[in-house]
Short mmCIF file of C-alpha atoms and ligand atoms in Angstrom, two decimals:
data_model
loop_
_atom_site.label_atom_id
_atom_site.label_comp_id
_atom_site.label_asym_id
_atom_site.label_seq_id
_atom_site.Cartn_x
_atom_site.Cartn_y
_atom_site.Cartn_z
CA UNK A 1 0.00 0.00 0.00
CA UNK A 2 1.20 3.51 -0.85
CA UNK A 3 1.61 5.20 2.52
CA UNK A 4 0.98 8.65 1.02
CA UNK A 5 -2.55 7.61 0.09
CA UNK A 6 -3.32 5.83 3.33
CA UNK A 7 -5.77 7.69 5.55
CA UNK A 8 -6.70 5.75 8.69
CA UNK A 9 -10.43 5.53 9.36
CA UNK A 10 -11.31 7.26 12.58
CA UNK A 11 -12.61 4.08 14.14
CA UNK A 12 -9.20 2.51 13.51
CA UNK A 13 -7.58 4.88 16.00
CA UNK A 14 -8.18 3.29 19.39
CA UNK A 15 -9.58 5.58 22.04
CA UNK A 16 -9.82 8.67 19.81
CA UNK A 17 -13.37 9.43 20.86
CA UNK A 18 -14.03 7.24 23.85
CA UNK A 19 -11.09 8.85 25.66
CA UNK A 20 -13.22 11.98 26.33
CA UNK A 21 -16.72 10.62 26.23
CA UNK A 22 -15.84 7.58 28.29
CA UNK A 23 -14.61 9.71 31.20
CA UNK A 24 -17.96 11.43 31.70
CA UNK A 25 -20.47 9.41 33.74
CA UNK A 26 -23.68 8.91 31.74
CA UNK A 27 -25.77 10.76 34.36
CA UNK A 28 -23.64 13.90 33.77
CA UNK A 29 -23.28 13.66 30.00
CA UNK A 30 -26.34 15.81 29.30
CA UNK A 31 -26.23 18.11 32.33
CA UNK A 32 -22.63 19.38 32.41
CA UNK A 33 -21.23 21.93 30.01
CA UNK A 34 -17.89 23.65 29.89
CA UNK A 35 -17.17 27.32 29.21
CA UNK A 36 -14.64 30.02 30.01
CA UNK A 37 -14.73 32.32 33.04
CA UNK A 38 -14.94 35.30 30.67
CA UNK A 39 -18.05 33.95 28.98
CA UNK A 40 -19.72 33.06 32.28
CA UNK A 41 -19.19 36.57 33.71
CA UNK A 42 -20.27 38.24 30.45
CA UNK A 43 -23.38 36.07 30.34
CA UNK A 44 -24.34 37.05 33.90
CA UNK A 45 -23.66 40.74 33.25
CA UNK A 46 -25.60 40.97 30.02
CA UNK A 47 -28.66 39.40 31.57
CA UNK A 48 -28.72 41.57 34.69
CA UNK A 49 -28.28 45.15 33.51
CA UNK A 50 -29.47 47.66 36.13
CA UNK A 51 -30.30 51.07 34.61
CA UNK A 52 -30.30 54.25 36.66
CA UNK A 53 -33.72 55.84 37.19
CA UNK A 54 -33.63 59.39 35.93
CA UNK A 55 -34.86 61.28 32.89
CA UNK A 56 -34.02 64.68 31.47
CA UNK A 57 -36.98 65.46 29.18
CA UNK A 58 -39.80 64.01 27.11
CA UNK A 59 -37.78 60.93 25.98
CA UNK A 60 -38.00 59.77 29.59
CA UNK A 61 -41.72 59.08 29.11
CA UNK A 62 -40.84 56.51 26.43
CA UNK A 63 -38.11 55.13 28.69
CA UNK A 64 -40.65 54.63 31.49
CA UNK A 65 -42.94 52.78 29.10
CA UNK A 66 -40.41 49.98 28.59
CA UNK A 67 -40.92 48.65 32.10
CA UNK A 68 -44.71 48.55 31.79
CA UNK A 69 -46.66 45.43 30.87
CA UNK A 70 -46.97 46.37 27.20
CA UNK A 71 -43.21 46.34 26.46
CA UNK A 72 -42.00 44.42 29.52
CA UNK A 73 -38.26 45.04 29.62
CA UNK A 74 -37.94 42.31 32.24
CA UNK A 75 -37.94 39.82 29.36
CA UNK A 76 -34.35 40.99 28.85
CA UNK A 77 -33.37 41.18 32.52
CA UNK A 78 -32.91 44.98 32.53
CA UNK A 79 -36.00 46.20 34.34
CA UNK A 80 -34.48 46.85 37.77
CA UNK A 81 -34.18 50.64 37.63
CA UNK A 82 -32.08 51.85 40.57
CA UNK A 83 -32.38 55.13 42.43
CA UNK A 84 -28.67 55.33 43.20
CA UNK A 85 -25.79 55.51 40.69
CA UNK A 86 -23.79 53.24 42.98
CA UNK A 87 -26.23 50.40 42.28
CA UNK A 88 -26.56 51.00 38.54
CA UNK A 89 -24.44 49.94 35.59
CA UNK A 90 -26.42 51.54 32.74
CA UNK A 91 -27.11 55.24 32.30
CA UNK A 92 -29.85 56.04 29.79
CA UNK A 93 -29.64 59.70 28.76
CA UNK A 94 -33.33 60.23 28.00
CA UNK A 95 -33.70 63.86 26.96
CA UNK A 96 -31.67 66.96 26.29
CA UNK A 97 -28.58 67.75 28.37
CA UNK A 98 -28.30 71.42 29.24
CA UNK A 99 -25.03 73.07 30.16
CA UNK A 100 -26.42 73.44 33.65
CA UNK A 101 -27.17 69.70 33.96
CA UNK A 102 -23.96 68.49 32.28
CA UNK A 103 -21.80 68.54 35.47
CA UNK A 104 -24.56 66.68 37.33
CA UNK A 105 -24.77 63.97 34.64
CA UNK A 106 -20.99 63.70 34.65
CA UNK A 107 -20.87 63.34 38.43
CA UNK A 108 -23.59 60.66 38.40
CA UNK A 109 -21.61 58.76 35.75
CA UNK A 110 -18.46 58.96 37.86
CA UNK A 111 -20.35 57.56 40.84
CA UNK A 112 -21.38 54.42 38.94
CA UNK A 113 -19.14 51.40 39.57
CA UNK A 114 -17.25 49.73 36.72
CA UNK A 115 -18.24 48.24 34.36
CA UNK A 116 -20.75 50.88 33.28
CA UNK A 117 -22.46 51.66 30.02
CA UNK A 118 -24.32 54.60 28.50
CA UNK A 119 -27.19 54.76 26.01
CA UNK A 120 -27.91 58.11 24.39
CA UNK A 121 -31.67 58.07 23.79
CA UNK A 122 -33.13 60.46 21.24
CA UNK A 123 -31.93 63.26 19.00
CA UNK A 124 -31.59 65.78 21.83
CA UNK A 125 -29.20 63.68 23.92
CA UNK A 126 -27.11 62.76 20.89
CA UNK A 127 -26.93 66.06 19.02
CA UNK A 128 -29.20 68.56 20.85
CA UNK A 129 -31.91 67.73 18.30
CA UNK A 130 -34.34 70.34 17.05
CA UNK A 131 -33.18 72.86 19.66
CA UNK A 132 -29.53 73.08 18.71
CA UNK A 133 -28.84 76.19 20.76
CA UNK A 134 -26.20 77.49 23.14
CA UNK A 135 -27.91 76.07 26.24
CA UNK A 136 -27.56 72.38 25.23
CA UNK A 137 -24.64 70.02 24.79
CA UNK A 138 -24.38 66.59 23.05
CA UNK A 139 -23.90 63.99 25.77
CA UNK A 140 -20.82 62.40 24.19
CA UNK A 141 -18.93 65.62 24.96
CA UNK A 142 -19.13 64.89 28.68
CA UNK A 143 -19.24 61.07 29.02
CA UNK A 144 -18.49 58.11 26.70
CA UNK A 145 -21.53 56.64 24.93
CA UNK A 146 -21.93 52.98 23.93
CA UNK A 147 -25.19 53.00 21.93
CA UNK A 148 -27.10 55.81 20.22
CA UNK A 149 -30.86 55.59 19.70
CA UNK A 150 -32.20 57.86 16.93
CA UNK A 151 -35.64 59.48 16.93
CA UNK A 152 -37.70 62.22 18.56
CA UNK A 153 -38.81 60.52 20.66
CA UNK A 154 -37.58 56.98 19.98
CA UNK A 155 -40.26 54.38 20.54
CA UNK A 156 -39.89 52.01 23.50
CA UNK A 157 -39.11 49.18 21.06
CA UNK A 158 -36.09 51.17 19.86
CA UNK A 159 -34.78 51.46 23.40
CA UNK A 160 -35.27 47.74 23.92
CA UNK A 161 -33.39 47.09 20.67
CA UNK A 162 -30.56 49.33 21.92
CA UNK A 163 -30.40 47.29 25.13
CA UNK A 164 -30.15 44.06 23.11
CA UNK A 165 -27.28 45.64 21.14
CA UNK A 166 -25.61 46.54 24.41
CA UNK A 167 -26.07 42.94 25.55
CA UNK A 168 -24.23 41.77 22.43
CA UNK A 169 -21.42 44.21 23.20
CA UNK A 170 -21.17 42.94 26.79
CA UNK A 171 -21.25 39.33 25.59
CA UNK A 172 -18.32 39.89 23.24
CA UNK A 173 -16.12 41.62 25.86
CA UNK A 174 -12.66 40.11 26.13
CA UNK A 175 -10.38 39.92 29.16
CA UNK A 176 -13.29 40.16 31.61
CA UNK A 177 -11.84 37.77 34.17
CA UNK A 178 -8.49 39.60 34.21
CA UNK A 179 -10.28 42.93 34.73
CA UNK A 180 -12.36 41.47 37.56
CA UNK A 181 -9.13 40.34 39.25
CA UNK A 182 -7.49 43.72 38.60
CA UNK A 183 -4.85 42.08 36.43
CA UNK A 184 -5.59 44.01 33.24
S1 LIG B 1 -35.56 63.91 21.24
FE1 LIG B 1 -37.65 64.72 21.08
S2 LIG B 1 -38.79 63.57 22.64
FE2 LIG B 1 -36.60 63.34 23.13
S3 LIG B 1 -36.12 64.97 24.57
FE3 LIG B 1 -35.69 65.76 22.51
S4 LIG B 1 -37.58 66.81 21.92
FE4 LIG B 1 -38.09 65.46 23.64
#
């Protein structure tokens, strides 16, 4: 036989598959799964986002609607609005940011523990919208923004979609375990 053409059949290699499968007791074979620490932490984080409860203008009415029974944000694990920045990891900028409010928003953001995320909801928060005057400031000039939601006002479904995009971003984070251990 020409050795160059010889390809051993998988079943000819003793123990190739039963080496792994044979070690797992049958009662555990369908109940145990393996993953990485990064993925486990990301999975927990993305399914337990806690937004901060505050609104700056009319967009906040649409933001409030997402926790009602019609839109039911709890389907995505993000319905626990917190009254304190120290218990929140998501800041939703729902409405226009005035120059007078900008330092307050910035301070609230700084009081949130890491990791923290920001959604800019509506045209006013993102670009001062229809007002576009000296009294307002786009929110990304004072804090970093992860997701922008267009519209005036955006519908509650749009905010929910933004939260699902944020979940994808959290899920794909790398180096989470090292950051948790302060090694990165
Ligand atoms: S984007 Fe429209 S709805 Fe939202 S705060 Fe501005 S004016 Fe109000």
